[in-house]
Amino acid sequence: MIDLGRLRALHAVSLYGSVNRAAEVLGYTPSAVSQQLAKLERETRTILVERRGRGIVLTDAAQQLAATAARVLELVEDAELTLEEQRGQAIGTLVIAAFPTAARGLLPPALSRLADENPALDVRVTEIDPFEAVAAVNRGEIHVAVVHDWHNTPLSLPEGLSRVKLGTDPADVLVPATHRLAGKEFVRAEDLVGERWICQPTGSICHEWLVRTMRRAGVEPDVAYSVAEYQTQLAMLARGIGIGLLPRLGRGPVPDEVVVVPLQPAPSRRLYAVWRTTTARRPAIAVTLSTLKHAWPDRDTA
């Protein structure tokens, strides 16, 4: 009989394209994954891997076996879901992914409640950008992801994933107190032409939103400072550097040297929880989604 753990290792290598990446996802060492593949070769009396440069490639036979392994693992997961569903309790390990400000502004009360009400549930958390988080959920690495999008930068989901809206997070323009716009009641995109922006790195949803918004005003934004962490952005703003657009969730206190100026029309991002549709039967998924919705702050700032 073929060992299930070895099939899992082969499937991971096929899915992620390398032993190192498969080991990272499975929580093993690369050596352990390689040993599993070697044992599977002996077990099946089939050559499954070939050396190519510093890495390996799977043979045609290995690819066929990996496809079979994917179906076997789906059946195993379905069996596990059925058993957990019958128990009716949130048990086992559940991995939540969230982008940084959601991890700071939303997850702490949710995690506390999950721990208090579900002692048999082992919750793990990782910070991931929404684009990467959706892909990780789709691959089965993450059980629930907290993601966001903007109205002009929608986040698409692959088939087989579901989502529920958690809330809407307004965003404001932030400028140094000495800035020419600091005394304005509100600003429009046209007022921000020629400014030097502090913004998330290229490829992030917030960066895409800024680019699209400013292009509508007929100008390419000058992102002079590519900074992922909002607290770092606030520190730079407090020293008179650039301007920024920061959502309120997880933003934290604004320094006295920084002024919040509403942008009109008012931008906001939408936060969702995303999960694989087939796992909705799992009580741990249901209780996590309910807890995340309950944890959303009933106010404009978080």
mmCIF file with all atom_site columns, N, CA, C and O in Angstrom, residues 252-289:
data_model
loop_
_atom_site.group_PDB
_atom_site.id
_atom_site.type_symbol
_atom_site.label_atom_id
_atom_site.label_alt_id
_atom_site.label_comp_id
_atom_site.label_asym_id
_atom_site.label_entity_id
_atom_site.label_seq_id
_atom_site.pdbx_PDB_ins_code
_atom_site.Cartn_x
_atom_site.Cartn_y
_atom_site.Cartn_z
_atom_site.occupancy
_atom_site.B_iso_or_equiv
_atom_site.pdbx_formal_charge
_atom_site.auth_seq_id
_atom_site.auth_comp_id
_atom_site.auth_asym_id
_atom_site.auth_atom_id
_atom_site.pdbx_PDB_model_num
ATOM 1   N N  . GLY A 1 252 ? -4.088  53.271 13.897 1.00 0.00 ? 252 GLY A N  1
ATOM 2   C CA . GLY A 1 252 ? -3.546  53.716 15.170 1.00 0.00 ? 252 GLY A CA 1
ATOM 3   C C  . GLY A 1 252 ? -3.611  55.226 15.315 1.00 0.00 ? 252 GLY A C  1
ATOM 4   O O  . GLY A 1 252 ? -4.092  55.939 14.431 1.00 0.00 ? 252 GLY A O  1
ATOM 5   N N  . PRO A 1 253 ? -3.109  55.751 16.443 1.00 0.00 ? 253 PRO A N  1
ATOM 6   C CA . PRO A 1 253 ? -3.149  57.198 16.683 1.00 0.00 ? 253 PRO A CA 1
ATOM 7   C C  . PRO A 1 253 ? -2.350  57.968 15.636 1.00 0.00 ? 253 PRO A C  1
ATOM 8   O O  . PRO A 1 253 ? -1.276  57.542 15.223 1.00 0.00 ? 253 PRO A O  1
ATOM 9   N N  . VAL A 1 254 ? -2.889  59.098 15.231 1.00 0.00 ? 254 VAL A N  1
ATOM 10  C CA . VAL A 1 254 ? -2.201  59.966 14.274 1.00 0.00 ? 254 VAL A CA 1
ATOM 11  C C  . VAL A 1 254 ? -1.376  60.985 15.056 1.00 0.00 ? 254 VAL A C  1
ATOM 12  O O  . VAL A 1 254 ? -1.899  61.661 15.947 1.00 0.00 ? 254 VAL A O  1
ATOM 13  N N  . PRO A 1 255 ? -0.085  61.122 14.749 1.00 0.00 ? 255 PRO A N  1
ATOM 14  C CA . PRO A 1 255 ? 0.753   62.089 15.473 1.00 0.00 ? 255 PRO A CA 1
ATOM 15  C C  . PRO A 1 255 ? 0.230   63.513 15.356 1.00 0.00 ? 255 PRO A C  1
ATOM 16  O O  . PRO A 1 255 ? -0.452  63.873 14.388 1.00 0.00 ? 255 PRO A O  1
ATOM 17  N N  . ASP A 1 256 ? 0.557   64.355 16.344 1.00 0.00 ? 256 ASP A N  1
ATOM 18  C CA . ASP A 1 256 ? 0.116   65.754 16.329 1.00 0.00 ? 256 ASP A CA 1
ATOM 19  C C  . ASP A 1 256 ? 0.645   66.494 15.112 1.00 0.00 ? 256 ASP A C  1
ATOM 20  O O  . ASP A 1 256 ? 0.039   67.475 14.674 1.00 0.00 ? 256 ASP A O  1
ATOM 21  N N  . GLU A 1 257 ? 1.788   66.035 14.576 1.00 0.00 ? 257 GLU A N  1
ATOM 22  C CA . GLU A 1 257 ? 2.407   66.719 13.439 1.00 0.00 ? 257 GLU A CA 1
ATOM 23  C C  . GLU A 1 257 ? 1.775   66.334 12.106 1.00 0.00 ? 257 GLU A C  1
ATOM 24  O O  . GLU A 1 257 ? 2.221   66.782 11.043 1.00 0.00 ? 257 GLU A O  1
ATOM 25  N N  . VAL A 1 258 ? 0.732   65.503 12.151 1.00 0.00 ? 258 VAL A N  1
ATOM 26  C CA . VAL A 1 258 ? 0.074   65.018 10.939 1.00 0.00 ? 258 VAL A CA 1
ATOM 27  C C  . VAL A 1 258 ? -1.405  65.410 10.973 1.00 0.00 ? 258 VAL A C  1
ATOM 28  O O  . VAL A 1 258 ? -2.054  65.320 12.017 1.00 0.00 ? 258 VAL A O  1
ATOM 29  N N  . VAL A 1 259 ? -1.938  65.824 9.826  1.00 0.00 ? 259 VAL A N  1
ATOM 30  C CA . VAL A 1 259 ? -3.337  66.255 9.730  1.00 0.00 ? 259 VAL A CA 1
ATOM 31  C C  . VAL A 1 259 ? -4.094  65.316 8.795  1.00 0.00 ? 259 VAL A C  1
ATOM 32  O O  . VAL A 1 259 ? -3.600  64.958 7.722  1.00 0.00 ? 259 VAL A O  1
ATOM 33  N N  . VAL A 1 260 ? -5.294  64.922 9.225  1.00 0.00 ? 260 VAL A N  1
ATOM 34  C CA . VAL A 1 260 ? -6.173  64.077 8.416  1.00 0.00 ? 260 VAL A CA 1
ATOM 35  C C  . VAL A 1 260 ? -7.091  64.978 7.603  1.00 0.00 ? 260 VAL A C  1
ATOM 36  O O  . VAL A 1 260 ? -7.797  65.833 8.158  1.00 0.00 ? 260 VAL A O  1
ATOM 37  N N  . VAL A 1 261 ? -7.084  64.788 6.279  1.00 0.00 ? 261 VAL A N  1
ATOM 38  C CA . VAL A 1 261 ? -7.921  65.588 5.384  1.00 0.00 ? 261 VAL A CA 1
ATOM 39  C C  . VAL A 1 261 ? -8.803  64.630 4.577  1.00 0.00 ? 261 VAL A C  1
ATOM 40  O O  . VAL A 1 261 ? -8.281  63.823 3.806  1.00 0.00 ? 261 VAL A O  1
ATOM 41  N N  . PRO A 1 262 ? -10.120 64.689 4.726  1.00 0.00 ? 262 PRO A N  1
ATOM 42  C CA . PRO A 1 262 ? -10.990 63.794 3.958  1.00 0.00 ? 262 PRO A CA 1
ATOM 43  C C  . PRO A 1 262 ? -10.819 64.009 2.454  1.00 0.00 ? 262 PRO A C  1
ATOM 44  O O  . PRO A 1 262 ? -10.607 65.133 1.997  1.00 0.00 ? 262 PRO A O  1
ATOM 45  N N  . LEU A 1 263 ? -10.911 62.935 1.707  1.00 0.00 ? 263 LEU A N  1
ATOM 46  C CA . LEU A 1 263 ? -10.851 62.979 0.246  1.00 0.00 ? 263 LEU A CA 1
ATOM 47  C C  . LEU A 1 263 ? -12.260 62.804 -0.302 1.00 0.00 ? 263 LEU A C  1
ATOM 48  O O  . LEU A 1 263 ? -13.006 61.927 0.143  1.00 0.00 ? 263 LEU A O  1
ATOM 49  N N  . GLN A 1 264 ? -12.637 63.627 -1.260 1.00 0.00 ? 264 GLN A N  1
ATOM 50  C CA . GLN A 1 264 ? -13.946 63.535 -1.907 1.00 0.00 ? 264 GLN A CA 1
ATOM 51  C C  . GLN A 1 264 ? -13.764 63.249 -3.401 1.00 0.00 ? 264 GLN A C  1
ATOM 52  O O  . GLN A 1 264 ? -12.942 63.901 -4.044 1.00 0.00 ? 264 GLN A O  1
ATOM 53  N N  . PRO A 1 265 ? -14.520 62.277 -3.942 1.00 0.00 ? 265 PRO A N  1
ATOM 54  C CA . PRO A 1 265 ? -15.419 61.384 -3.212 1.00 0.00 ? 265 PRO A CA 1
ATOM 55  C C  . PRO A 1 265 ? -14.643 60.490 -2.247 1.00 0.00 ? 265 PRO A C  1
ATOM 56  O O  . PRO A 1 265 ? -13.493 60.138 -2.503 1.00 0.00 ? 265 PRO A O  1
ATOM 57  N N  . ALA A 1 266 ? -15.287 60.147 -1.129 1.00 0.00 ? 266 ALA A N  1
ATOM 58  C CA . ALA A 1 266 ? -14.622 59.428 -0.052 1.00 0.00 ? 266 ALA A CA 1
ATOM 59  C C  . ALA A 1 266 ? -14.279 58.002 -0.485 1.00 0.00 ? 266 ALA A C  1
ATOM 60  O O  . ALA A 1 266 ? -15.173 57.237 -0.859 1.00 0.00 ? 266 ALA A O  1
ATOM 61  N N  . PRO A 1 267 ? -13.003 57.645 -0.456 1.00 0.00 ? 267 PRO A N  1
ATOM 62  C CA . PRO A 1 267 ? -12.622 56.276 -0.819 1.00 0.00 ? 267 PRO A CA 1
ATOM 63  C C  . PRO A 1 267 ? -12.783 55.327 0.364  1.00 0.00 ? 267 PRO A C  1
ATOM 64  O O  . PRO A 1 267 ? -12.735 55.740 1.525  1.00 0.00 ? 267 PRO A O  1
ATOM 65  N N  . SER A 1 268 ? -12.993 54.093 0.078  1.00 0.00 ? 268 SER A N  1
ATOM 66  C CA . SER A 1 268 ? -13.065 53.084 1.137  1.00 0.00 ? 268 SER A CA 1
ATOM 67  C C  . SER A 1 268 ? -12.694 51.732 0.541  1.00 0.00 ? 268 SER A C  1
ATOM 68  O O  . SER A 1 268 ? -12.850 51.500 -0.656 1.00 0.00 ? 268 SER A O  1
ATOM 69  N N  . ARG A 1 269 ? -12.187 50.870 1.376  1.00 0.00 ? 269 ARG A N  1
ATOM 70  C CA . ARG A 1 269 ? -11.895 49.511 0.945  1.00 0.00 ? 269 ARG A CA 1
ATOM 71  C C  . ARG A 1 269 ? -12.866 48.561 1.632  1.00 0.00 ? 269 ARG A C  1
ATOM 72  O O  . ARG A 1 269 ? -13.357 48.826 2.733  1.00 0.00 ? 269 ARG A O  1
ATOM 73  N N  . ARG A 1 270 ? -13.140 47.473 0.972  1.00 0.00 ? 270 ARG A N  1
ATOM 74  C CA . ARG A 1 270 ? -14.074 46.473 1.493  1.00 0.00 ? 270 ARG A CA 1
ATOM 75  C C  . ARG A 1 270 ? -13.283 45.278 1.982  1.00 0.00 ? 270 ARG A C  1
ATOM 76  O O  . ARG A 1 270 ? -12.417 44.778 1.277  1.00 0.00 ? 270 ARG A O  1
ATOM 77  N N  . LEU A 1 271 ? -13.580 44.839 3.176  1.00 0.00 ? 271 LEU A N  1
ATOM 78  C CA . LEU A 1 271 ? -12.896 43.684 3.750  1.00 0.00 ? 271 LEU A CA 1
ATOM 79  C C  . LEU A 1 271 ? -13.791 42.456 3.665  1.00 0.00 ? 271 LEU A C  1
ATOM 80  O O  . LEU A 1 271 ? -14.999 42.525 3.940  1.00 0.00 ? 271 LEU A O  1
ATOM 81  N N  . TYR A 1 272 ? -13.173 41.338 3.295  1.00 0.00 ? 272 TYR A N  1
ATOM 82  C CA . TYR A 1 272 ? -13.891 40.076 3.162  1.00 0.00 ? 272 TYR A CA 1
ATOM 83  C C  . TYR A 1 272 ? -13.124 38.965 3.888  1.00 0.00 ? 272 TYR A C  1
ATOM 84  O O  . TYR A 1 272 ? -11.897 39.032 4.036  1.00 0.00 ? 272 TYR A O  1
ATOM 85  N N  . ALA A 1 273 ? -13.853 37.954 4.273  1.00 0.00 ? 273 ALA A N  1
ATOM 86  C CA . ALA A 1 273 ? -13.252 36.681 4.676  1.00 0.00 ? 273 ALA A CA 1
ATOM 87  C C  . ALA A 1 273 ? -13.458 35.710 3.523  1.00 0.00 ? 273 ALA A C  1
ATOM 88  O O  . ALA A 1 273 ? -14.550 35.632 2.949  1.00 0.00 ? 273 ALA A O  1
ATOM 89  N N  . VAL A 1 274 ? -12.404 34.992 3.158  1.00 0.00 ? 274 VAL A N  1
ATOM 90  C CA . VAL A 1 274 ? -12.430 34.078 2.007  1.00 0.00 ? 274 VAL A CA 1
ATOM 91  C C  . VAL A 1 274 ? -12.075 32.674 2.482  1.00 0.00 ? 274 VAL A C  1
ATOM 92  O O  . VAL A 1 274 ? -11.174 32.499 3.315  1.00 0.00 ? 274 VAL A O  1
ATOM 93  N N  . TRP A 1 275 ? -12.766 31.676 1.956  1.00 0.00 ? 275 TRP A N  1
ATOM 94  C CA . TRP A 1 275 ? -12.497 30.287 2.294  1.00 0.00 ? 275 TRP A CA 1
ATOM 95  C C  . TRP A 1 275 ? -12.862 29.403 1.112  1.00 0.00 ? 275 TRP A C  1
ATOM 96  O O  . TRP A 1 275 ? -13.555 29.833 0.195  1.00 0.00 ? 275 TRP A O  1
ATOM 97  N N  . ARG A 1 276 ? -12.361 28.179 1.142  1.00 0.00 ? 276 ARG A N  1
ATOM 98  C CA . ARG A 1 276 ? -12.746 27.229 0.094  1.00 0.00 ? 276 ARG A CA 1
ATOM 99  C C  . ARG A 1 276 ? -14.170 26.756 0.359  1.00 0.00 ? 276 ARG A C  1
ATOM 100 O O  . ARG A 1 276 ? -14.501 26.324 1.463  1.00 0.00 ? 276 ARG A O  1
ATOM 101 N N  . THR A 1 277 ? -14.990 26.806 -0.655 1.00 0.00 ? 277 THR A N  1
ATOM 102 C CA . THR A 1 277 ? -16.417 26.514 -0.505 1.00 0.00 ? 277 THR A CA 1
ATOM 103 C C  . THR A 1 277 ? -16.650 25.131 0.084  1.00 0.00 ? 277 THR A C  1
ATOM 104 O O  . THR A 1 277 ? -17.536 24.955 0.931  1.00 0.00 ? 277 THR A O  1
ATOM 105 N N  . THR A 1 278 ? -15.849 24.150 -0.321 1.00 0.00 ? 278 THR A N  1
ATOM 106 C CA . THR A 1 278 ? -16.067 22.784 0.150  1.00 0.00 ? 278 THR A CA 1
ATOM 107 C C  . THR A 1 278 ? -15.810 22.631 1.645  1.00 0.00 ? 278 THR A C  1
ATOM 108 O O  . THR A 1 278 ? -16.288 21.669 2.252  1.00 0.00 ? 278 THR A O  1
ATOM 109 N N  . THR A 1 279 ? -15.073 23.557 2.249  1.00 0.00 ? 279 THR A N  1
ATOM 110 C CA . THR A 1 279 ? -14.759 23.429 3.674  1.00 0.00 ? 279 THR A CA 1
ATOM 111 C C  . THR A 1 279 ? -15.790 24.107 4.571  1.00 0.00 ? 279 THR A C  1
ATOM 112 O O  . THR A 1 279 ? -15.641 24.107 5.792  1.00 0.00 ? 279 THR A O  1
ATOM 113 N N  . ALA A 1 280 ? -16.822 24.699 3.982  1.00 0.00 ? 280 ALA A N  1
ATOM 114 C CA . ALA A 1 280 ? -17.830 25.400 4.777  1.00 0.00 ? 280 ALA A CA 1
ATOM 115 C C  . ALA A 1 280 ? -18.530 24.465 5.756  1.00 0.00 ? 280 ALA A C  1
ATOM 116 O O  . ALA A 1 280 ? -19.086 24.914 6.763  1.00 0.00 ? 280 ALA A O  1
ATOM 117 N N  . ARG A 1 281 ? -18.511 23.159 5.459  1.00 0.00 ? 281 ARG A N  1
ATOM 118 C CA . ARG A 1 281 ? -19.137 22.180 6.362  1.00 0.00 ? 281 ARG A CA 1
ATOM 119 C C  . ARG A 1 281 ? -18.378 22.060 7.675  1.00 0.00 ? 281 ARG A C  1
ATOM 120 O O  . ARG A 1 281 ? -18.928 21.596 8.676  1.00 0.00 ? 281 ARG A O  1
ATOM 121 N N  . ARG A 1 282 ? -17.129 22.473 7.666  1.00 0.00 ? 282 ARG A N  1
ATOM 122 C CA . ARG A 1 282 ? -16.301 22.301 8.865  1.00 0.00 ? 282 ARG A CA 1
ATOM 123 C C  . ARG A 1 282 ? -16.729 23.293 9.946  1.00 0.00 ? 282 ARG A C  1
ATOM 124 O O  . ARG A 1 282 ? -16.753 24.504 9.718  1.00 0.00 ? 282 ARG A O  1
ATOM 125 N N  . PRO A 1 283 ? -17.079 22.829 11.144 1.00 0.00 ? 283 PRO A N  1
ATOM 126 C CA . PRO A 1 283 ? -17.494 23.758 12.207 1.00 0.00 ? 283 PRO A CA 1
ATOM 127 C C  . PRO A 1 283 ? -16.465 24.835 12.507 1.00 0.00 ? 283 PRO A C  1
ATOM 128 O O  . PRO A 1 283 ? -16.833 25.966 12.818 1.00 0.00 ? 283 PRO A O  1
ATOM 129 N N  . ALA A 1 284 ? -15.175 24.497 12.396 1.00 0.00 ? 284 ALA A N  1
ATOM 130 C CA . ALA A 1 284 ? -14.135 25.487 12.668 1.00 0.00 ? 284 ALA A CA 1
ATOM 131 C C  . ALA A 1 284 ? -14.212 26.658 11.697 1.00 0.00 ? 284 ALA A C  1
ATOM 132 O O  . ALA A 1 284 ? -13.947 27.808 12.076 1.00 0.00 ? 284 ALA A O  1
ATOM 133 N N  . ILE A 1 285 ? -14.565 26.393 10.442 1.00 0.00 ? 285 ILE A N  1
ATOM 134 C CA . ILE A 1 285 ? -14.720 27.463 9.457  1.00 0.00 ? 285 ILE A CA 1
ATOM 135 C C  . ILE A 1 285 ? -15.914 28.332 9.826  1.00 0.00 ? 285 ILE A C  1
ATOM 136 O O  . ILE A 1 285 ? -15.834 29.565 9.830  1.00 0.00 ? 285 ILE A O  1
ATOM 137 N N  . ALA A 1 286 ? -17.024 27.694 10.136 1.00 0.00 ? 286 ALA A N  1
ATOM 138 C CA . ALA A 1 286 ? -18.246 28.438 10.447 1.00 0.00 ? 286 ALA A CA 1
ATOM 139 C C  . ALA A 1 286 ? -18.060 29.336 11.662 1.00 0.00 ? 286 ALA A C  1
ATOM 140 O O  . ALA A 1 286 ? -18.460 30.516 11.650 1.00 0.00 ? 286 ALA A O  1
ATOM 141 N N  . VAL A 1 287 ? -17.437 28.828 12.712 1.00 0.00 ? 287 VAL A N  1
ATOM 142 C CA . VAL A 1 287 ? -17.269 29.628 13.927 1.00 0.00 ? 287 VAL A CA 1
ATOM 143 C C  . VAL A 1 287 ? -16.260 30.746 13.703 1.00 0.00 ? 287 VAL A C  1
ATOM 144 O O  . VAL A 1 287 ? -16.400 31.846 14.246 1.00 0.00 ? 287 VAL A O  1
ATOM 145 N N  . THR A 1 288 ? -15.264 30.512 12.864 1.00 0.00 ? 288 THR A N  1
ATOM 146 C CA . THR A 1 288 ? -14.278 31.558 12.579 1.00 0.00 ? 288 THR A CA 1
ATOM 147 C C  . THR A 1 288 ? -14.909 32.693 11.789 1.00 0.00 ? 288 THR A C  1
ATOM 148 O O  . THR A 1 288 ? -14.686 33.873 12.086 1.00 0.00 ? 288 THR A O  1
ATOM 149 N N  . LEU A 1 289 ? -15.711 32.369 10.794 1.00 0.00 ? 289 LEU A N  1
ATOM 150 C CA . LEU A 1 289 ? -16.384 33.405 10.007 1.00 0.00 ? 289 LEU A CA 1
ATOM 151 C C  . LEU A 1 289 ? -17.318 34.229 10.885 1.00 0.00 ? 289 LEU A C  1
ATOM 152 O O  . LEU A 1 289 ? -17.358 35.457 10.797 1.00 0.00 ? 289 LEU A O  1
#
